[in-house]
PDB file of C-alpha atoms in Angstrom:
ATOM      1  CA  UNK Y1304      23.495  85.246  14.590  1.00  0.00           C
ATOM      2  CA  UNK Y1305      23.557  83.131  17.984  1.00  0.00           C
ATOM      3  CA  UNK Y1306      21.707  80.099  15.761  1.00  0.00           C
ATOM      4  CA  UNK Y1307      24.544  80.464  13.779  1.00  0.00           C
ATOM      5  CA  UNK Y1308      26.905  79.984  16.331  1.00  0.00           C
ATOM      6  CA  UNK Y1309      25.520  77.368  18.285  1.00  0.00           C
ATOM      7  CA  UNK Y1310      25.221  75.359  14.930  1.00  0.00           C
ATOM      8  CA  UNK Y1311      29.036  75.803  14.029  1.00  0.00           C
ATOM      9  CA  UNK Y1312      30.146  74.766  17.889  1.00  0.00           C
ATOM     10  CA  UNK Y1313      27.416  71.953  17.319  1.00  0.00           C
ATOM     11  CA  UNK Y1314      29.257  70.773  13.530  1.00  0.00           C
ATOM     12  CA  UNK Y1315      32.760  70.983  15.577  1.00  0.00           C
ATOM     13  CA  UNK Y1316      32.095  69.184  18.581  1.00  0.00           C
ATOM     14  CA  UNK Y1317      30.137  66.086  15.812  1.00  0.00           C
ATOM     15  CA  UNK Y1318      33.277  66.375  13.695  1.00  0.00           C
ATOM     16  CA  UNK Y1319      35.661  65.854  16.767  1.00  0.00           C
ATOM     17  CA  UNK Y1320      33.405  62.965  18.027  1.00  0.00           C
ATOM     18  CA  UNK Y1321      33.598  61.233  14.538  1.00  0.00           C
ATOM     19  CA  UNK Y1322      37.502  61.974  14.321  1.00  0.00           C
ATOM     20  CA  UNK Y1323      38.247  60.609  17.662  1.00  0.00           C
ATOM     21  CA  UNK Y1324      36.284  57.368  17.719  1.00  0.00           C
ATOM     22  CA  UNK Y1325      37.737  57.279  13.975  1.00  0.00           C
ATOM     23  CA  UNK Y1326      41.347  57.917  15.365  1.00  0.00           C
ATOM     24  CA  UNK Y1327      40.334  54.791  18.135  1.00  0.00           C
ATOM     25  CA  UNK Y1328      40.220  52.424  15.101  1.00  0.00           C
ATOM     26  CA  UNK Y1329      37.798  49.715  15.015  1.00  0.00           C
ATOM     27  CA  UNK Y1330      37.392  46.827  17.920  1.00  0.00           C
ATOM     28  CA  UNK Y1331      39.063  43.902  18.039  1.00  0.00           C
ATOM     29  CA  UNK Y1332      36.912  41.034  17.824  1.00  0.00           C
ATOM     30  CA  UNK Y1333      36.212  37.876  15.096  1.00  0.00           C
ATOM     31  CA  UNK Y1334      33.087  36.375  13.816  1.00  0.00           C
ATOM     32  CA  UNK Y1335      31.089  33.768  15.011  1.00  0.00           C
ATOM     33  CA  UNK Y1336      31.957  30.102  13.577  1.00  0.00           C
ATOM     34  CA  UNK Y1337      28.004  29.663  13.977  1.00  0.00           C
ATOM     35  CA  UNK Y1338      25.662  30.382  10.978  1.00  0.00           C
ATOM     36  CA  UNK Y1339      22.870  32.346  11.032  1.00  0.00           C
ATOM     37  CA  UNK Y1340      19.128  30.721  10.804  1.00  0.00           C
ATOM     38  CA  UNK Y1341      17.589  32.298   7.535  1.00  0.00           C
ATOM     39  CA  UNK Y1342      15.044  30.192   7.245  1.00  0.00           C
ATOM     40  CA  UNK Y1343      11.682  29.099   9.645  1.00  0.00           C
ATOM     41  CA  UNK Y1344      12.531  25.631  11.174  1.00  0.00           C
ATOM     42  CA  UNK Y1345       9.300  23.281   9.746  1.00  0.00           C
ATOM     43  CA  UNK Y1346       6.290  23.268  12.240  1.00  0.00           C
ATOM     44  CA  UNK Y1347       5.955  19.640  13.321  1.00  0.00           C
TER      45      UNK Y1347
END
């Protein structure tokens, strides 16, 4: 019965984590104006 319990306080306390940094919305930020390298620069 305690396993029980300490896995329900353990689900509420993830679920109010997730809410809350949910409820935060996301970061402000923007992109970089640089591409990415996907592909191997040539060996010389």
């Amino acid at each position: 019965m305690r396993a029980l319990i300490a896995a329900a306080i353990g689900l509420a306390a993830a679920l109010a984590l997730v809410f809350t940094l949910t409820a935060s919305g996301s970061p402000t930020g923007k992109t970089s104006p640089k591409p990415l390298l996907t592909t191997v620069p040539s060996h010389p």
